[in-house]
Amino acid sequence: MNNIFTLTKIFLKDIINSIILSNKKSRRSLILMAIVGIILVPVVRNFIFYLSKIFDVLIEVQQEALLLSLGVVISSSIIFFFGFFYIISAFYFSKDTENLLPLPIKPYEIISAKFIQVVLYEYLTALIVLAPILIMYGVKTSAGILYYFSALITFLIVPVVPLVFASFIVMIIMRFSNIGRNKDFLKLLGGISALIIGIGFNIVMQRNLTGALSDPEAIEQMLLEGSNSLAAVISSLFPGLNFAIQGLVNYNYMAGMLNMIIFIGITSLIFGVFLYLSERLYFKGILGLSQSNSKKRLLTKEVLKNNTKSKAVIISYTTNELKLLFRTPTYFLNCILMSFIWPIFFLIPAFSQPGGLQNLREVVINMQQTNGSLVIAIGFAIAIFITSTNSIASTAISREGQNYYVNKFIPVSYGIQIAAKVFAGSIIGLIGIGTVLIVSILAFGVNIPIALLILITSLLGILFISMIGIMFDLYSPKLNWDNEQKAVKQNFNVFYTMMIGSLIAGITVYTIYQLEINTVETSILLISLYGFLNIITYILLKSTGVKWYEQLGD
Amino acid sequence: MIEITNVNKSYTGVEKAVDNLNVVIPEGEIFGFLGPNGAGKTTSIKMITGILKPDSGSIKINGKDIVSQTVEAKKQFGFVPDTPNMFLRLKGIEYLNFMADIYGVPSDLRLERIESMSKRFSMTDALGDQIQSYSHGMRQKIVVMGALIHEPPVWILDEPMTGLDPKSSYVLKEMMKEHVQSNKTVFFSTHVLDVAERICDRVAIINKGKILFCGKMEEIKEHFKSNDSLEKMFLEMTEHE
């Protein structure tokens, strides 16, 4: 037990240090955080406002518990999904595990400490998704102190079961993919298959959910039966959730207490089983994970010749960036794969309902005929969103880590290096939106001229958000890390860029919608506006950005 | 040629990491930079190679100022840093080709150089593997090869012998000697005094950011008026300042 606490403490210290202390330019990151905080205030205010409105409506039909259970279920699903990324990275890709192997620590102790680490991360997710709903419910129903106590317990325990499920899937896959020679590749394969299973699970879940909800008679029946039955259907997805909701709703009764205790009991049981199994699965999955085998083969003259063709510096540098992104499992998962996962996300709702694809197709075709400019704006927004979430440009400097100095002694001007890094992010963004467009043409009947207009306008949007991303990373890069995960996952620059990206995407769609102009006018407007913004950002990057680059490490 | 004039650097603003450094390393010379840990060796090398900016003073490499003619100056040297753990996920050959692109080495020349260097360092059958599969010594070798692929007039090496097996260490020393014979410059830091004693034409001993002594080996011996080994002198100079 002591070991678990010690390990947890070390892991946490490591994380806290890497977020706050390690950054020499912490003053800069504080400034950035403050600015983003101020921008966030109205967003949060609006969210709470709408939430409160929904509650008022539900209270009128005595279905207030519905939102509560929806909150619990949705946050569990989100935690489950993102849990995959966290768990693969924390359990298998982080290098500290290797240092722990020679120490007299049992697998379950390492697993527990790592699990706690992931749970703590997920509290951040729960804080955004679950906490407002829990609090709102308490306020709106004028609940007593006991409710808040139950709510706190729920908040703390809810992430456990989804994460156990996710860990379990990851562990089994890693156990059996950890054989053979090319570890990097297998790590990736393991990671990807876990993700596919995760997405599949989500689709099935949504199908069942919408299946249950799409029958109006059944819903009516449940509504008549009172506020708890609908919640029961939804929350049966993760064992125990139902008890949590019952516990929350009936917090003032003995039965409520009992439900809460059952919820805690079920969760502990599941966690216990998980620990028992992990003792058998975990070490076999990590042993030798960091080894990489060499072929020791003499390269033929021809291979040598093909591998020594000369390229222009900027092309060589960009290619190099892309190679490292594709070959480093953590980067591949967080930067490359992320760009291609969005089309799948967009397809989930289509496939999760019977006839969903057809419905969506009709909506798109209809919109295309009546308001093509809006389709362009949405496509443009998706491109910006994909590029800002792939985090390639916004971690381009951070990913260099302690090797940043290499960039400072090679005879390549900082301007060219920055450009190459922007290109790497933009290329992946472009391929991302390209994939979305191809899927949209084939599945949703988007016509080719519109798709082309989206592609052309997106190019400028992608360049713009990539430059913004690298600007953030140049201003306050995170160079002090000992495993790659920290460069891309625990990096606020990614978050800032995503915020700006979403903001720009939203404003663009809203403006185009309001303007009521045709597709050609929309394209011209987007091209000239973002062309102009690109020139301004480029000038800034050339002057201030290069100066920041020069100051790196000083 | 490397000209370092009145160079100062301080990280905290109070204590100086490098204190008024003045050295000229002419062509045709192997110059050793000696000092204990934290003496200011690596800081000096970082300033010479453009990684850090000096607070004051000037550094010129073959007449090109590292601050004002950055890219031109950087083309003059090949640099081997003290930790060879970079670009681990590139294959050896990819790394060398990347460096050749960066330094603008023509295709036919780079092929020839890669072949000859990998033979000398016994690296021919490792070029197709990712650098992360290399041992420390092999990583050191691939970095040396990358630094020398453009046949730079000035070599700058930070602790280059660390981790090298005796044969490769010997090869590197031979290469240094050949290099200065064609009237070029080698500047390297080391704590292995034996190496310095055997191959350096001149050495500087640095401690706490200051050069305590700079000159030929015989001069140092003369300076201490004894026939003690360099090691003893070194200890004496750095400890009883």
mmCIF file of N, CA and C in Angstrom, chain B residues 28-75:
data_model
loop_
_atom_site.group_PDB
_atom_site.id
_atom_site.type_symbol
_atom_site.label_atom_id
_atom_site.label_comp_id
_atom_site.label_asym_id
_atom_site.label_seq_id
_atom_site.Cartn_x
_atom_site.Cartn_y
_atom_site.Cartn_z
ATOM 1 N N GLY B 28 45.418 24.619 -38.666
ATOM 2 C CA GLY B 28 46.495 23.657 -38.483
ATOM 3 C C GLY B 28 46.772 23.309 -37.041
ATOM 4 N N GLU B 29 45.756 23.483 -36.193
ATOM 5 C CA GLU B 29 45.998 23.231 -34.777
ATOM 6 C C GLU B 29 44.871 22.402 -34.143
ATOM 7 N N ILE B 30 45.266 21.412 -33.335
ATOM 8 C CA ILE B 30 44.285 20.722 -32.499
ATOM 9 C C ILE B 30 44.322 21.396 -31.141
ATOM 10 N N PHE B 31 43.197 21.954 -30.762
ATOM 11 C CA PHE B 31 43.150 22.720 -29.523
ATOM 12 C C PHE B 31 42.278 22.002 -28.501
ATOM 13 N N GLY B 32 42.823 21.751 -27.328
ATOM 14 C CA GLY B 32 42.064 21.052 -26.291
ATOM 15 C C GLY B 32 41.541 22.023 -25.249
ATOM 16 N N PHE B 33 40.313 21.780 -24.839
ATOM 17 C CA PHE B 33 39.676 22.645 -23.849
ATOM 18 C C PHE B 33 39.455 21.786 -22.613
ATOM 19 N N LEU B 34 40.200 22.093 -21.554
ATOM 20 C CA LEU B 34 40.190 21.221 -20.375
ATOM 21 C C LEU B 34 39.555 21.906 -19.183
ATOM 22 N N GLY B 35 38.856 21.132 -18.394
ATOM 23 C CA GLY B 35 38.302 21.708 -17.178
ATOM 24 C C GLY B 35 37.381 20.735 -16.492
ATOM 25 N N PRO B 36 37.190 20.922 -15.192
ATOM 26 C CA PRO B 36 36.301 20.023 -14.458
ATOM 27 C C PRO B 36 34.832 20.305 -14.813
ATOM 28 N N ASN B 37 33.933 19.493 -14.251
ATOM 29 C CA ASN B 37 32.510 19.717 -14.502
ATOM 30 C C ASN B 37 32.083 21.111 -14.037
ATOM 31 N N GLY B 38 31.275 21.761 -14.868
ATOM 32 C CA GLY B 38 30.764 23.069 -14.471
ATOM 33 C C GLY B 38 31.779 24.186 -14.614
ATOM 34 N N ALA B 39 32.866 23.940 -15.341
ATOM 35 C CA ALA B 39 33.914 24.954 -15.463
ATOM 36 C C ALA B 39 33.544 26.041 -16.467
ATOM 37 N N GLY B 40 32.604 25.715 -17.365
ATOM 38 C CA GLY B 40 32.244 26.677 -18.406
ATOM 39 C C GLY B 40 32.616 26.202 -19.796
ATOM 40 N N LYS B 41 33.055 24.927 -19.886
ATOM 41 C CA LYS B 41 33.437 24.378 -21.191
ATOM 42 C C LYS B 41 32.250 24.337 -22.132
ATOM 43 N N THR B 42 31.183 23.678 -21.664
ATOM 44 C CA THR B 42 30.034 23.488 -22.547
ATOM 45 C C THR B 42 29.366 24.821 -22.867
ATOM 46 N N THR B 43 29.316 25.723 -21.886
ATOM 47 C CA THR B 43 28.759 27.050 -22.156
ATOM 48 C C THR B 43 29.558 27.749 -23.258
ATOM 49 N N SER B 44 30.881 27.651 -23.167
ATOM 50 C CA SER B 44 31.715 28.275 -24.205
ATOM 51 C C SER B 44 31.420 27.666 -25.564
ATOM 52 N N ILE B 45 31.361 26.329 -25.601
ATOM 53 C CA ILE B 45 31.114 25.655 -26.874
ATOM 54 C C ILE B 45 29.739 26.028 -27.427
ATOM 55 N N LYS B 46 28.772 26.152 -26.519
ATOM 56 C CA LYS B 46 27.428 26.534 -26.976
ATOM 57 C C LYS B 46 27.438 27.929 -27.599
ATOM 58 N N MET B 47 28.258 28.811 -27.053
ATOM 59 C CA MET B 47 28.318 30.152 -27.637
ATOM 60 C C MET B 47 29.040 30.130 -28.979
ATOM 61 N N ILE B 48 30.095 29.328 -29.067
ATOM 62 C CA ILE B 48 30.849 29.255 -30.321
ATOM 63 C C ILE B 48 29.965 28.705 -31.440
ATOM 64 N N THR B 49 29.100 27.732 -31.081
ATOM 65 C CA THR B 49 28.290 27.080 -32.112
ATOM 66 C C THR B 49 26.957 27.783 -32.351
ATOM 67 N N GLY B 50 26.693 28.869 -31.641
ATOM 68 C CA GLY B 50 25.473 29.628 -31.898
ATOM 69 C C GLY B 50 24.270 29.147 -31.123
ATOM 70 N N ILE B 51 24.458 28.198 -30.201
ATOM 71 C CA ILE B 51 23.323 27.716 -29.417
ATOM 72 C C ILE B 51 22.944 28.762 -28.366
ATOM 73 N N LEU B 52 23.949 29.385 -27.781
ATOM 74 C CA LEU B 52 23.712 30.469 -26.827
ATOM 75 C C LEU B 52 24.286 31.768 -27.392
ATOM 76 N N LYS B 53 23.677 32.860 -26.976
ATOM 77 C CA LYS B 53 24.177 34.155 -27.398
ATOM 78 C C LYS B 53 25.059 34.716 -26.293
ATOM 79 N N PRO B 54 26.279 35.153 -26.615
ATOM 80 C CA PRO B 54 27.106 35.752 -25.560
ATOM 81 C C PRO B 54 26.495 37.071 -25.071
ATOM 82 N N ASP B 55 26.719 37.377 -23.782
ATOM 83 C CA ASP B 55 26.229 38.657 -23.278
ATOM 84 C C ASP B 55 27.020 39.807 -23.905
ATOM 85 N N SER B 56 28.319 39.557 -24.076
ATOM 86 C CA SER B 56 29.148 40.563 -24.737
ATOM 87 C C SER B 56 30.338 39.867 -25.384
ATOM 88 N N GLY B 57 31.055 40.601 -26.215
ATOM 89 C CA GLY B 57 32.207 40.027 -26.900
ATOM 90 C C GLY B 57 31.842 39.494 -28.268
ATOM 91 N N SER B 58 32.862 38.997 -28.998
ATOM 92 C CA SER B 58 32.554 38.502 -30.338
ATOM 93 C C SER B 58 33.223 37.149 -30.591
ATOM 94 N N ILE B 59 32.569 36.343 -31.396
ATOM 95 C CA ILE B 59 33.115 35.044 -31.771
ATOM 96 C C ILE B 59 33.090 34.946 -33.291
ATOM 97 N N LYS B 60 34.250 34.697 -33.869
ATOM 98 C CA LYS B 60 34.301 34.571 -35.328
ATOM 99 C C LYS B 60 34.853 33.213 -35.702
ATOM 100 N N ILE B 61 34.197 32.588 -36.691
ATOM 101 C CA ILE B 61 34.681 31.314 -37.195
ATOM 102 C C ILE B 61 35.046 31.520 -38.648
ATOM 103 N N ASN B 62 36.325 31.326 -38.953
ATOM 104 C CA ASN B 62 36.845 31.655 -40.284
ATOM 105 C C ASN B 62 36.404 33.048 -40.723
ATOM 106 N N GLY B 63 36.449 33.968 -39.812
ATOM 107 C CA GLY B 63 36.133 35.353 -40.136
ATOM 108 C C GLY B 63 34.653 35.689 -40.130
ATOM 109 N N LYS B 64 33.795 34.681 -39.972
ATOM 110 C CA LYS B 64 32.345 34.946 -39.983
ATOM 111 C C LYS B 64 31.840 35.050 -38.541
ATOM 112 N N ASP B 65 31.146 36.129 -38.242
ATOM 113 C CA ASP B 65 30.650 36.356 -36.889
ATOM 114 C C ASP B 65 29.420 35.503 -36.612
ATOM 115 N N ILE B 66 29.453 34.749 -35.499
ATOM 116 C CA ILE B 66 28.366 33.803 -35.224
ATOM 117 C C ILE B 66 27.054 34.527 -34.901
ATOM 118 N N VAL B 67 27.138 35.761 -34.419
ATOM 119 C CA VAL B 67 25.902 36.476 -34.082
ATOM 120 C C VAL B 67 25.330 37.208 -35.297
ATOM 121 N N SER B 68 26.199 37.876 -36.054
ATOM 122 C CA SER B 68 25.646 38.690 -37.138
ATOM 123 C C SER B 68 25.614 37.945 -38.487
ATOM 124 N N GLN B 69 26.521 36.967 -38.680
ATOM 125 C CA GLN B 69 26.482 36.201 -39.946
ATOM 126 C C GLN B 69 26.199 34.744 -39.609
ATOM 127 N N THR B 70 25.119 34.541 -38.838
ATOM 128 C CA THR B 70 24.860 33.242 -38.223
ATOM 129 C C THR B 70 24.991 32.057 -39.173
ATOM 130 N N VAL B 71 24.176 32.063 -40.242
ATOM 131 C CA VAL B 71 24.125 30.874 -41.099
ATOM 132 C C VAL B 71 25.473 30.622 -41.774
ATOM 133 N N GLU B 72 26.113 31.694 -42.250
ATOM 134 C CA GLU B 72 27.427 31.559 -42.888
ATOM 135 C C GLU B 72 28.446 30.973 -41.916
ATOM 136 N N ALA B 73 28.437 31.494 -40.685
ATOM 137 C CA ALA B 73 29.382 31.015 -39.676
ATOM 138 C C ALA B 73 29.129 29.542 -39.366
ATOM 139 N N LYS B 74 27.847 29.176 -39.290
ATOM 140 C CA LYS B 74 27.517 27.790 -38.934
ATOM 141 C C LYS B 74 27.941 26.799 -40.016
ATOM 142 N N LYS B 75 28.026 27.286 -41.262
ATOM 143 C CA LYS B 75 28.460 26.387 -42.331
ATOM 144 C C LYS B 75 29.945 26.059 -42.223
#
